[in-house]
mmCIF file of C-alpha atoms in Angstrom:
data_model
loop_
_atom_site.group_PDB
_atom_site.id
_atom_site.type_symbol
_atom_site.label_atom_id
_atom_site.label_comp_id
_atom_site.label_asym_id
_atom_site.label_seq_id
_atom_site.Cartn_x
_atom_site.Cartn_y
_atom_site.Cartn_z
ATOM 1 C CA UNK A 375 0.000 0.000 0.000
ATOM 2 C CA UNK A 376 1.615 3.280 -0.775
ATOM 3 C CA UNK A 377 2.259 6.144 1.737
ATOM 4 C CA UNK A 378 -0.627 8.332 0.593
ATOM 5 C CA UNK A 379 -3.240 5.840 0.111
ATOM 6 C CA UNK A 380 -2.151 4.429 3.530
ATOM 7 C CA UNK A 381 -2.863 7.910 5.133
ATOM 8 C CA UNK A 382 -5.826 8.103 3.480
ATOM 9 C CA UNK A 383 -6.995 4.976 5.385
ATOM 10 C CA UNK A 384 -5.909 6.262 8.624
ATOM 11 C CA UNK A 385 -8.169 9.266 8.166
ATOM 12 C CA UNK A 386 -10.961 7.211 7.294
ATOM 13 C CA UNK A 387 -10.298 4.762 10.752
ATOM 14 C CA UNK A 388 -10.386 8.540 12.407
ATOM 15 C CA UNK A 389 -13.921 9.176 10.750
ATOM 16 C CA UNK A 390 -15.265 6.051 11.752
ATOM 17 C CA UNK A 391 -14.414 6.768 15.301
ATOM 18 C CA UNK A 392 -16.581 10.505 14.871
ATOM 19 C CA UNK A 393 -18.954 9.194 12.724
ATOM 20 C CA UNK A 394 -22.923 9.357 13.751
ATOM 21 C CA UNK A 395 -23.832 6.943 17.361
ATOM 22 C CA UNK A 396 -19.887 7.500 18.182
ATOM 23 C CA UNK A 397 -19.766 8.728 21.909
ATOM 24 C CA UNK A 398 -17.312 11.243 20.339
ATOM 25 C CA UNK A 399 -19.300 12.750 17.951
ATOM 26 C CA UNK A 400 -22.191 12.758 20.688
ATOM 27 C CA UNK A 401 -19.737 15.045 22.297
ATOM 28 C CA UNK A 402 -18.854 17.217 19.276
ATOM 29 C CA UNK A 403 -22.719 17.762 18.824
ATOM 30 C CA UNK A 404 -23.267 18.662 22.040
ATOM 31 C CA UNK A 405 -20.310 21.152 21.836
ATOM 32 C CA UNK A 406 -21.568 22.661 18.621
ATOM 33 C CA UNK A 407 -24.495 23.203 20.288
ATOM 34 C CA UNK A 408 -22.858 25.224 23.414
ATOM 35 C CA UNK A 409 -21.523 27.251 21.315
ATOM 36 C CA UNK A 410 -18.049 27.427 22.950
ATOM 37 C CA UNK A 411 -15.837 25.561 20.452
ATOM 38 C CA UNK A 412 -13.126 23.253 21.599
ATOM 39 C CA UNK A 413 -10.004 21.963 20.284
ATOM 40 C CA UNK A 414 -9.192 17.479 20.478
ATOM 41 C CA UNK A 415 -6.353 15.826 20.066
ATOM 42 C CA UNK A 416 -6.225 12.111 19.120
ATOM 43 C CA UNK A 417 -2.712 10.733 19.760
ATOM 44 C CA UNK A 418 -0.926 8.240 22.170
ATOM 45 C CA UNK A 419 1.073 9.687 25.281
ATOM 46 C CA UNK A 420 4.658 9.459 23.856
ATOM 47 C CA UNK A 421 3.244 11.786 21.066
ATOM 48 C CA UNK A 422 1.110 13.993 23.024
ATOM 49 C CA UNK A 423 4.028 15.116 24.996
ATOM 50 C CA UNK A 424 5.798 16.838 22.547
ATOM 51 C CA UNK A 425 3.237 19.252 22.159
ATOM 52 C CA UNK A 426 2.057 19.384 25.594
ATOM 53 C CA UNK A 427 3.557 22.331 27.896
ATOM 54 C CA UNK A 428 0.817 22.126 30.978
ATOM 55 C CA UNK A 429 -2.313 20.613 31.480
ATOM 56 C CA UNK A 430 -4.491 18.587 33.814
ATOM 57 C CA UNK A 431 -3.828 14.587 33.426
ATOM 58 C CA UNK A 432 -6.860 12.637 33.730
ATOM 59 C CA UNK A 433 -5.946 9.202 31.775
ATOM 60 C CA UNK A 434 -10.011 8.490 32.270
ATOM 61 C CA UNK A 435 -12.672 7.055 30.359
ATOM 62 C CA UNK A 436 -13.773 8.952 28.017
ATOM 63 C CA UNK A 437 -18.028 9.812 27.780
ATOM 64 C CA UNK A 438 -19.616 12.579 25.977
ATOM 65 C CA UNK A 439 -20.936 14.230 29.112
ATOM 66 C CA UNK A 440 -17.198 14.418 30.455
ATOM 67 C CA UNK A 441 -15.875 15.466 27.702
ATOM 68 C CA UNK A 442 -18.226 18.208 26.917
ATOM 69 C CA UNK A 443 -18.038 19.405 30.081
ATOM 70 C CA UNK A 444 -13.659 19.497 30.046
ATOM 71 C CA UNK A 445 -14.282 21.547 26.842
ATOM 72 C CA UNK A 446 -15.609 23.912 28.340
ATOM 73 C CA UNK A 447 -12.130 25.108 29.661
ATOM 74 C CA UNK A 448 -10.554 26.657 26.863
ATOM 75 C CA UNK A 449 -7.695 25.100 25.974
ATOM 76 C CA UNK A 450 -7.147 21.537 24.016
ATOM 77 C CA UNK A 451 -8.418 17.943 25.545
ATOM 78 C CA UNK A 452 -6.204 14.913 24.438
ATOM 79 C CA UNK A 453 -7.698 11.440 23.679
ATOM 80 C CA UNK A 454 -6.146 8.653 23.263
ATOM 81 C CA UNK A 455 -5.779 6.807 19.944
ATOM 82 C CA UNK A 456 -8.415 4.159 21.298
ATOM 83 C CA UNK A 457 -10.443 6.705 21.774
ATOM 84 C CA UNK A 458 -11.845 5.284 24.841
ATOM 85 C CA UNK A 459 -9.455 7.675 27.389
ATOM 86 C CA UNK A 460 -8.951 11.294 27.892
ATOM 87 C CA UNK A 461 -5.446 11.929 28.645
ATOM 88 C CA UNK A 462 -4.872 15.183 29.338
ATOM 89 C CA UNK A 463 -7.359 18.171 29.540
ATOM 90 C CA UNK A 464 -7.093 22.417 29.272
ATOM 91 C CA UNK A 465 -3.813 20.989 27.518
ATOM 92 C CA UNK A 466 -1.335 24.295 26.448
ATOM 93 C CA UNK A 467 0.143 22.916 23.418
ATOM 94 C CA UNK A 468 2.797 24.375 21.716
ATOM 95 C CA UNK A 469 3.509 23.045 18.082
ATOM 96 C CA UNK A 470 6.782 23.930 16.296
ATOM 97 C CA UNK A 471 6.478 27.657 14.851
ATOM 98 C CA UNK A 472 7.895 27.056 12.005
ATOM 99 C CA UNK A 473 5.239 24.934 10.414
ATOM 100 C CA UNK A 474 3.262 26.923 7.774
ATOM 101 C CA UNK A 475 -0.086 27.250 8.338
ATOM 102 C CA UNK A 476 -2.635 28.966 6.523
ATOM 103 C CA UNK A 477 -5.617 29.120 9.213
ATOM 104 C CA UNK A 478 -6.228 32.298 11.238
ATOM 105 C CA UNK A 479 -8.401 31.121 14.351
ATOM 106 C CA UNK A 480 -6.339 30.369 17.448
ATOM 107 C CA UNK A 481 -8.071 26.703 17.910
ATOM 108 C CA UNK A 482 -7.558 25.858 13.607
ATOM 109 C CA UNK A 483 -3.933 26.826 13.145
ATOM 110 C CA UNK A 484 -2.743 25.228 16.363
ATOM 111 C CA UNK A 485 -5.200 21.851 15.401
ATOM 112 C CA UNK A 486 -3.242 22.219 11.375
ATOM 113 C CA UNK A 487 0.728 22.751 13.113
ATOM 114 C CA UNK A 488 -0.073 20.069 15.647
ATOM 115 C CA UNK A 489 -1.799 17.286 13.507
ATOM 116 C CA UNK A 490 1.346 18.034 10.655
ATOM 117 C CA UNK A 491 4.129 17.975 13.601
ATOM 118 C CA UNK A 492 2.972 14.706 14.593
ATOM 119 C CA UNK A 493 1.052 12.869 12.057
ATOM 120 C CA UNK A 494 -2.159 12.401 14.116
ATOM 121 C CA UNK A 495 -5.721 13.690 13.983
ATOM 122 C CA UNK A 496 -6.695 17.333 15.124
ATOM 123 C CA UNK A 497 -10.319 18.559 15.551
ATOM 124 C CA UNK A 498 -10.630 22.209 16.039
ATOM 125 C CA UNK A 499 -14.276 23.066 16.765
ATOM 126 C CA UNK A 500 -15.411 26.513 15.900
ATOM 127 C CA UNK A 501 -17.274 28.497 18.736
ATOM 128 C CA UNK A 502 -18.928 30.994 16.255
ATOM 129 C CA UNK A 503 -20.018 29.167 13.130
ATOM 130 C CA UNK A 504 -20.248 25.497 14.317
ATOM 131 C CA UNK A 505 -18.113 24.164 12.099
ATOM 132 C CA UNK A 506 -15.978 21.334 13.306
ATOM 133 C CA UNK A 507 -12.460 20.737 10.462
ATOM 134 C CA UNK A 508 -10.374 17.628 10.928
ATOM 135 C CA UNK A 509 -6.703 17.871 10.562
ATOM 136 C CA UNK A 510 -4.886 14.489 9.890
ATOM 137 C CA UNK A 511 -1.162 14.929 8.774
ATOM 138 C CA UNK A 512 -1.540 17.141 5.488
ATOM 139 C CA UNK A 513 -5.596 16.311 5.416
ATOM 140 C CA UNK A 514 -7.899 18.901 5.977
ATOM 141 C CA UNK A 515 -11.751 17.633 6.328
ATOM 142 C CA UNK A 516 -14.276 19.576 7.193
ATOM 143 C CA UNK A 517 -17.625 17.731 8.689
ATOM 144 C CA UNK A 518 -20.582 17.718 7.082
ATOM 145 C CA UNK A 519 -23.738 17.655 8.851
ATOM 146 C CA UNK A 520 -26.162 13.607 8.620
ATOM 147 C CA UNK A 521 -28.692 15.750 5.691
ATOM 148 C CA UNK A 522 -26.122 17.134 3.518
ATOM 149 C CA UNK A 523 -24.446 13.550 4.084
ATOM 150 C CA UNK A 524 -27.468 11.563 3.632
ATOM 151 C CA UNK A 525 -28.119 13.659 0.167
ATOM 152 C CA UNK A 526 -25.068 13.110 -1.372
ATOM 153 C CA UNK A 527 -25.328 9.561 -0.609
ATOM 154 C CA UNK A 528 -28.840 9.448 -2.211
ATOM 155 C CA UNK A 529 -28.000 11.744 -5.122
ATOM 156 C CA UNK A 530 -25.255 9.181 -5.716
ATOM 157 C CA UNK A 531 -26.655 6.140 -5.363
ATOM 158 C CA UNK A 532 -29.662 7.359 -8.223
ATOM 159 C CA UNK A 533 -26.731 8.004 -10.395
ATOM 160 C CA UNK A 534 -25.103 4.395 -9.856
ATOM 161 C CA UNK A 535 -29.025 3.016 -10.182
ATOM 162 C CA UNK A 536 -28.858 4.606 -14.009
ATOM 163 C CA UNK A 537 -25.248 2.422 -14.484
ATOM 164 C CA UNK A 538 -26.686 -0.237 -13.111
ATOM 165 C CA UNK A 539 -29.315 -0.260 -15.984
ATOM 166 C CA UNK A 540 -26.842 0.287 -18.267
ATOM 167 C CA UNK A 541 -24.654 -2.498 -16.940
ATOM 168 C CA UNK A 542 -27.724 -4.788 -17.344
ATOM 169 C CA UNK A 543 -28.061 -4.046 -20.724
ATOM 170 C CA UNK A 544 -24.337 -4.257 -21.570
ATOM 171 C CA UNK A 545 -24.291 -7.232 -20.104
ATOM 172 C CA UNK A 546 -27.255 -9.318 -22.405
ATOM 173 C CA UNK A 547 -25.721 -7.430 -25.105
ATOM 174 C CA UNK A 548 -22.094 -9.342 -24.650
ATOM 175 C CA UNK A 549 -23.644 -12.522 -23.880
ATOM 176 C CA UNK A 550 -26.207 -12.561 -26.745
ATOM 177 C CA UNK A 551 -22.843 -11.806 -28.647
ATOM 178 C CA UNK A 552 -20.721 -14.444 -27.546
ATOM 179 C CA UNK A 553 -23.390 -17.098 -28.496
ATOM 180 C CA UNK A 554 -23.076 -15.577 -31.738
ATOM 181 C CA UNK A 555 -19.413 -15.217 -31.957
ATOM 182 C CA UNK A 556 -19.435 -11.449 -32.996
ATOM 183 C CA UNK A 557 -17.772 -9.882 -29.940
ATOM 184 C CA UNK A 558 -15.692 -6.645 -31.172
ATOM 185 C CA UNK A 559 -13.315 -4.370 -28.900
ATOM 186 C CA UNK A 560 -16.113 -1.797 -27.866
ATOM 187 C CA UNK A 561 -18.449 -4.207 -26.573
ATOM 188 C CA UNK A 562 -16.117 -5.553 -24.354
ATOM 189 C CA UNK A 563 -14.369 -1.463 -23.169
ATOM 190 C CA UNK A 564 -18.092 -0.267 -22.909
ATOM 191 C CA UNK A 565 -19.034 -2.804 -20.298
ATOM 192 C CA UNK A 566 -15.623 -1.693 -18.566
ATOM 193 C CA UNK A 567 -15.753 1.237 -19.103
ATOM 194 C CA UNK A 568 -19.110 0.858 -17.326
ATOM 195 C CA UNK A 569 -18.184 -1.191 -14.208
ATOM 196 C CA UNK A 570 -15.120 1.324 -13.643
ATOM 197 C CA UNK A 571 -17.925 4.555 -13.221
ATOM 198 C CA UNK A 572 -19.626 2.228 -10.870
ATOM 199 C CA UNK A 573 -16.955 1.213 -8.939
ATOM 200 C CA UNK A 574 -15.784 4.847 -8.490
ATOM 201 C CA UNK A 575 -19.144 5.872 -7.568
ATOM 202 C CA UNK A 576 -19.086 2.848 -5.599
ATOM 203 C CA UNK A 577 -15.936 4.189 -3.504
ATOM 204 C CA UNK A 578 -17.870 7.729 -3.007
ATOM 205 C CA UNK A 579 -20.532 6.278 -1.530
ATOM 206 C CA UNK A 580 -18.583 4.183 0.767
ATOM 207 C CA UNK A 581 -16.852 6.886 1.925
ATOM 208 C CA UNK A 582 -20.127 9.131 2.637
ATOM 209 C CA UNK A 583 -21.044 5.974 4.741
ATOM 210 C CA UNK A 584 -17.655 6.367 7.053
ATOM 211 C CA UNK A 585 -19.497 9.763 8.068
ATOM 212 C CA UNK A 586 -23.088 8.403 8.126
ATOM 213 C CA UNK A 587 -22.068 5.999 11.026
ATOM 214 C CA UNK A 588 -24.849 4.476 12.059
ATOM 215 C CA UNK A 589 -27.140 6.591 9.560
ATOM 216 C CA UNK A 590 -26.477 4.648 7.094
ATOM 217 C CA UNK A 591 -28.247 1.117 6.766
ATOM 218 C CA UNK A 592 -30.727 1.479 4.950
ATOM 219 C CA UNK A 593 -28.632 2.919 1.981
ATOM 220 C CA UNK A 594 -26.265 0.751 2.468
ATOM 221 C CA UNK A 595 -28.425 -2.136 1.816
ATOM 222 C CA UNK A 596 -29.465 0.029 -1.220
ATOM 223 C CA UNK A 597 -25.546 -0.363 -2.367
ATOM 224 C CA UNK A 598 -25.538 -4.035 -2.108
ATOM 225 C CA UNK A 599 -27.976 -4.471 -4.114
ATOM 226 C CA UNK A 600 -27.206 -1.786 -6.956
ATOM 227 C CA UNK A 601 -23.477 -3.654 -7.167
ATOM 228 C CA UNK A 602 -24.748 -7.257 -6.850
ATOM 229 C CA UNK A 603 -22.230 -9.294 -8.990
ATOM 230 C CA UNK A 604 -20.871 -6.577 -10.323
ATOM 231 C CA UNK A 605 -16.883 -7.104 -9.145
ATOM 232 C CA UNK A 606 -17.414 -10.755 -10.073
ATOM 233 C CA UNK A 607 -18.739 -10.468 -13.664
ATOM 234 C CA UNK A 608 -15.715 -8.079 -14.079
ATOM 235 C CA UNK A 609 -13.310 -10.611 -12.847
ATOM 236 C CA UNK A 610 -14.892 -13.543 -15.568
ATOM 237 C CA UNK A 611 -15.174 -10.942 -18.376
ATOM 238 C CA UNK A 612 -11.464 -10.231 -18.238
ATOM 239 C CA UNK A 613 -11.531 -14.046 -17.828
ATOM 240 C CA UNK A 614 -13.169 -14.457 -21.042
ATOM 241 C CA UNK A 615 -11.310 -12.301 -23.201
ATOM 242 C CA UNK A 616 -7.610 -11.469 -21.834
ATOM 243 C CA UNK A 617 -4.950 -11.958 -23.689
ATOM 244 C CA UNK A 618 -2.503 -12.414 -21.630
ATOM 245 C CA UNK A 619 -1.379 -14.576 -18.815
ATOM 246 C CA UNK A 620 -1.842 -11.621 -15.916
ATOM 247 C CA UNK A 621 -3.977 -12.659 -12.885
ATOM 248 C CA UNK A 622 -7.450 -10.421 -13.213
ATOM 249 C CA UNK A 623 -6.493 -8.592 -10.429
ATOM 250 C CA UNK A 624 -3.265 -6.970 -11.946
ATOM 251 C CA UNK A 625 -5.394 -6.183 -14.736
ATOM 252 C CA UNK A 626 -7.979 -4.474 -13.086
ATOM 253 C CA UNK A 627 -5.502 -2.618 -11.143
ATOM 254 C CA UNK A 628 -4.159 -1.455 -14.516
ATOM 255 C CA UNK A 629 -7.184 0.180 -15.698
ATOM 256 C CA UNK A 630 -7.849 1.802 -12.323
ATOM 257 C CA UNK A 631 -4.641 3.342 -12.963
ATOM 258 C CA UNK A 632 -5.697 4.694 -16.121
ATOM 259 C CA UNK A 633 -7.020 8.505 -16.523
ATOM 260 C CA UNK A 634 -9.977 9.428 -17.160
ATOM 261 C CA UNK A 635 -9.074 9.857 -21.364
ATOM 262 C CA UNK A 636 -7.267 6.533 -21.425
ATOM 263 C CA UNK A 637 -9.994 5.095 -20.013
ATOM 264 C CA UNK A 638 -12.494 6.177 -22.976
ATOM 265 C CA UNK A 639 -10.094 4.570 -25.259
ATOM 266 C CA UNK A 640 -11.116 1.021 -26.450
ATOM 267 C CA UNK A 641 -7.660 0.790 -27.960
ATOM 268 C CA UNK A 642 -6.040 1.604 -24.228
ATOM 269 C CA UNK A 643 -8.730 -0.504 -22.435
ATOM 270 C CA UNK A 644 -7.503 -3.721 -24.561
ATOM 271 C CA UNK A 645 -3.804 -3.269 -24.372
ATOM 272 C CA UNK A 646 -4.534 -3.786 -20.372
ATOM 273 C CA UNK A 647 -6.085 -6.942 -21.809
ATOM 274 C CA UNK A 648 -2.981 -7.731 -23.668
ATOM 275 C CA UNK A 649 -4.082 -7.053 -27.117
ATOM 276 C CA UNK A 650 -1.850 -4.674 -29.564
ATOM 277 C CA UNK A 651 -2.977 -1.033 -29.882
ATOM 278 C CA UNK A 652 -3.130 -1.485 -33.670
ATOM 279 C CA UNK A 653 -6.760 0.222 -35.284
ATOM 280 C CA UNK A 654 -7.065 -2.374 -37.475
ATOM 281 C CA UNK A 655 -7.506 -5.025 -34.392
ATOM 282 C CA UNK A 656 -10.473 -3.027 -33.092
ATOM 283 C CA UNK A 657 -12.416 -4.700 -36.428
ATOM 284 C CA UNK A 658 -11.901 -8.176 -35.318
ATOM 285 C CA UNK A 659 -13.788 -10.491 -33.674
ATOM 286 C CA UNK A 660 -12.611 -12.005 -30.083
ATOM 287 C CA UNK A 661 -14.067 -15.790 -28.787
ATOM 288 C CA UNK A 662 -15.383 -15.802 -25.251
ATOM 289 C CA UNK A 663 -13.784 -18.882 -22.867
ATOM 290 C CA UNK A 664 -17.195 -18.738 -21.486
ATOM 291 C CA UNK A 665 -16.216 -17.926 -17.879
ATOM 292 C CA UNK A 666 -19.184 -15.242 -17.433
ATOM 293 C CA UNK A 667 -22.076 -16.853 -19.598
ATOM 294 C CA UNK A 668 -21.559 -20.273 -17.664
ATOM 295 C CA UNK A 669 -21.822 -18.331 -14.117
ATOM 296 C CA UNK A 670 -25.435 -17.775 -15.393
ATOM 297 C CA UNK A 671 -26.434 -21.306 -14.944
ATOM 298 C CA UNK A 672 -27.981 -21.448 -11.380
ATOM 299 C CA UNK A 673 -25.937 -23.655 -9.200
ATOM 300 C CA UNK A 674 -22.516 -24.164 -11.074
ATOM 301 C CA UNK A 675 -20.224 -23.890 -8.752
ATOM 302 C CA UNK A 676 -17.048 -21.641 -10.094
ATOM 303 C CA UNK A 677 -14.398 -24.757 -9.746
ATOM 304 C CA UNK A 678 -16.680 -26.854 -12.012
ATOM 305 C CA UNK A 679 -17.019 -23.635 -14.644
ATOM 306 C CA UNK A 680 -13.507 -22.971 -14.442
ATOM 307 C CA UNK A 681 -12.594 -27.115 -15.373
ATOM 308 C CA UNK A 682 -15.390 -26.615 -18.336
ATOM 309 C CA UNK A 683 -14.190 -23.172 -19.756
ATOM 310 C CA UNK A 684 -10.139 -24.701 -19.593
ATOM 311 C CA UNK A 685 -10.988 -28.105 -21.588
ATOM 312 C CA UNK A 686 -13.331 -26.410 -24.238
ATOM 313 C CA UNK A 687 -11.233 -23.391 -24.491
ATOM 314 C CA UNK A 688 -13.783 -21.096 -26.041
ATOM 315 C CA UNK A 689 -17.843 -20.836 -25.687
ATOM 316 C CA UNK A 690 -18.661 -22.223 -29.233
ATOM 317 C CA UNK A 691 -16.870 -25.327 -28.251
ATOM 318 C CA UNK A 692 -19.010 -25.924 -25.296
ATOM 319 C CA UNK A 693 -22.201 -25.032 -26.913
ATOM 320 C CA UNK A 694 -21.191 -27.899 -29.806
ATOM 321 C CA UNK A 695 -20.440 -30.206 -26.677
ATOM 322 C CA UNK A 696 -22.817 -33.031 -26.390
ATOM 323 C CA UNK A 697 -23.518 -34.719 -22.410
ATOM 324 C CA UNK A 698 -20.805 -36.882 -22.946
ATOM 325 C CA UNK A 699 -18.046 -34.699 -23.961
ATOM 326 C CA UNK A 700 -18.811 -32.756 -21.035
ATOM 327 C CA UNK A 701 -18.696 -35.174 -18.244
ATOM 328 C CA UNK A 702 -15.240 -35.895 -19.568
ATOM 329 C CA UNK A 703 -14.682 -32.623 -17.398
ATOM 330 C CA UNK A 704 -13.491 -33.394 -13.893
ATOM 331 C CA UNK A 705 -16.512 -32.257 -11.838
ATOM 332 C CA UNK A 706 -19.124 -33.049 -14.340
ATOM 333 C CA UNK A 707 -21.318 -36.031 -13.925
ATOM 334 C CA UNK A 708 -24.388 -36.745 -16.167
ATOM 335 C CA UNK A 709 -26.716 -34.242 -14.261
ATOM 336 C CA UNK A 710 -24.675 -31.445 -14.319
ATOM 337 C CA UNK A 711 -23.717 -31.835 -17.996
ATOM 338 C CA UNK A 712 -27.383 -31.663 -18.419
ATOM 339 C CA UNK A 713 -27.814 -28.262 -16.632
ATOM 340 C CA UNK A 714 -25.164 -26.945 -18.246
ATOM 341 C CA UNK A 715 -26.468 -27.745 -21.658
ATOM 342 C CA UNK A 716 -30.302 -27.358 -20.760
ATOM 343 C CA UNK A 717 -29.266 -23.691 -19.044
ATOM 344 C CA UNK A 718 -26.967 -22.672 -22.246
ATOM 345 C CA UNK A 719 -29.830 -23.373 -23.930
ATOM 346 C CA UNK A 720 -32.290 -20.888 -21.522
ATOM 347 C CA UNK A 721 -30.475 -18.526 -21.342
ATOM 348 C CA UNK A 722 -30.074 -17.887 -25.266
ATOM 349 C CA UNK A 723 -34.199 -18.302 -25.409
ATOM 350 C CA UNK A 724 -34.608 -15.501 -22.335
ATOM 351 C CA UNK A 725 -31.432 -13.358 -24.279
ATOM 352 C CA UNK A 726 -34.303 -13.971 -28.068
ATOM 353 C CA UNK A 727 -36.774 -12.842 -26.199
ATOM 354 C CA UNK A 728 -34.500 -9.677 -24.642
ATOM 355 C CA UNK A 729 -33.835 -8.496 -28.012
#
């Protein structure tokens, strides 16, 4: 994991622990609501000394009532990284000067030098406005109230509901063309190209949640649903179609990488896939292994489709395979060789009547 996106989790793990239901963000509320501000420091002891000058140590467990009642003095309350214990309160702290800041309040700029100095969270409450900033290292996050939250949560998840439809229909479109053999390049980058909006909107949403706390069930049941099979049909469609010996999950890693252009570019989306960036290749047809059409037939288990799609090699092969070619396959016996068969042959009827 690299440094940033490793920071990046660490200020999440501090927004779960201030999210909604929290017994610190029961505090912060009830702080907002006095009207005093107040200035928290999350960091162990060792670190919390360096900053400290004078202050009461209370090393005691930490409740919203206490700790709305310690903010009342004015100067900064440290909590442990648990976030169970108060360790110090009215804490003087006295960050190193020269670290720039660009905040003017007393309680923001000394929350910004001290959450840089020592790599730890800061939350500087303001008396006057109400609004409550998190500092974590170089992060700056200002909270966001459960409506606003809860609205850009819904607003998103209506957008993902739209590519959701329009993963549906990518989806019977590429299957309905692998029966037929007449998969081109752009069928197979607009169904990625699909799944990677979702699963950015997808990260957005989960991130909202962090906030949400407890707020956030019901939409998060909403999410489950809206990406049902989603990450799995993406794994089987590179599957189907790579052409390359690269695990699925370097692959997909690839094309997260990719910008927002590249990522509009058939020929770009394929190279990940291990095909040449020639024009000319976009005009040719690619064979399905069958990985994602055989994970439509109900109860196949993946081991069994994964035996099938290696001996046949491509779809058209297993849709000329009679019953006893396929229980040939390790896995197959004469019932299962009949579902698969009898549930190729559904689903092309239910993709007929699609069209």
């Amino acid at each position: 994991m690299s440094t940033s996106r490793y920071k990046e989790e660490a200020l999440l793990q501090i927004l779960r622990g201030i999210a909604p239901g929290t017994p610190l963000r029961d505090a912060i509320n009830n702080i907002v609501d006095l009207r005093h501000g107040g200035l928290l420091v999350i960091a162990n002891d060792d670190k919390a000394q360096a900053v400290v000058r004078s202050g009461f140590e209370l090393r005691t467990k930490l409740t919203p009532q206490r700790l709305v009642e310690l903010s009342k003095m004015d100067r900064a309350i440290v909590i442990d990284e648990d976030m169970q214990t108060i360790l110090y309160a009215n804490a003087y702290l006295v960050p190193d000067p020269e670290i720039p800041s660009e905040e003017t309040g007393t309680r923001h700029l000394t929350a910004e030098k001290v959450a840089r100095q020592l790599g730890v969270a800061a939350i500087a409450i303001s008396a006057t406005r109400g609004r409550v900033t998190v500092y974590y290292g170089l992060y700056k996050h200002l909270l966001q109230d459960t409506i606003t939250l809860t609205a850009r949560a819904n607003q998103a998840l209506r957008i993902l509901e739209q590519y959701r439809a329009t993963f549906d229909d990518f989806s019977r479109e590429l299957t309905a063309l692998e029966f037929e053999g007449r998969v081109l390049p752009y069928h197979i980058a607009n169904l990625v190209q699909t799944i990677m909006q979702m699963l950015a909107i997808q990260d957005e949403i989960e991130q909202i949640f962090v906030e949400l706390g407890e707020e956030k069930e019901l939409m998060e049941l909403q999410l489950d649903w809206l990406m049902l099979d989603v990450r799995d049909a993406f794994v089987l469609m590179i599957r189907d179609f790579q052409a390359n010996d690269r695990s699925p999950e370097k692959i997909i890693a690839e094309i997260q990488s990719l910008s927002p252009e590249e990522l509009l570019s058939t020929e770009r989306v394929m190279e990940a896939l291990g095909y040449e960036a020639e024009e000319e290749a976009l005009d040719v047809t690619i064979a399905s292994r069958g990985y994602r059409v055989l994970s439509q037939i109900p109860r196949i288990p993946i081991s069994v489709i994964e035996n099938v799609a290696d001996e046949f090699h491509e779809l058209q092969n297993i849709l000329d395979a009679s019953e006893e070619e396929l229980m040939e396959v390790k896995g197959v016996a004469e019932v299962r060789a009949r579902a698969i068969r009898l549930g190729l042959q559904r689903l092309k009827r239910s993709l007929l009547l699609w069209e």
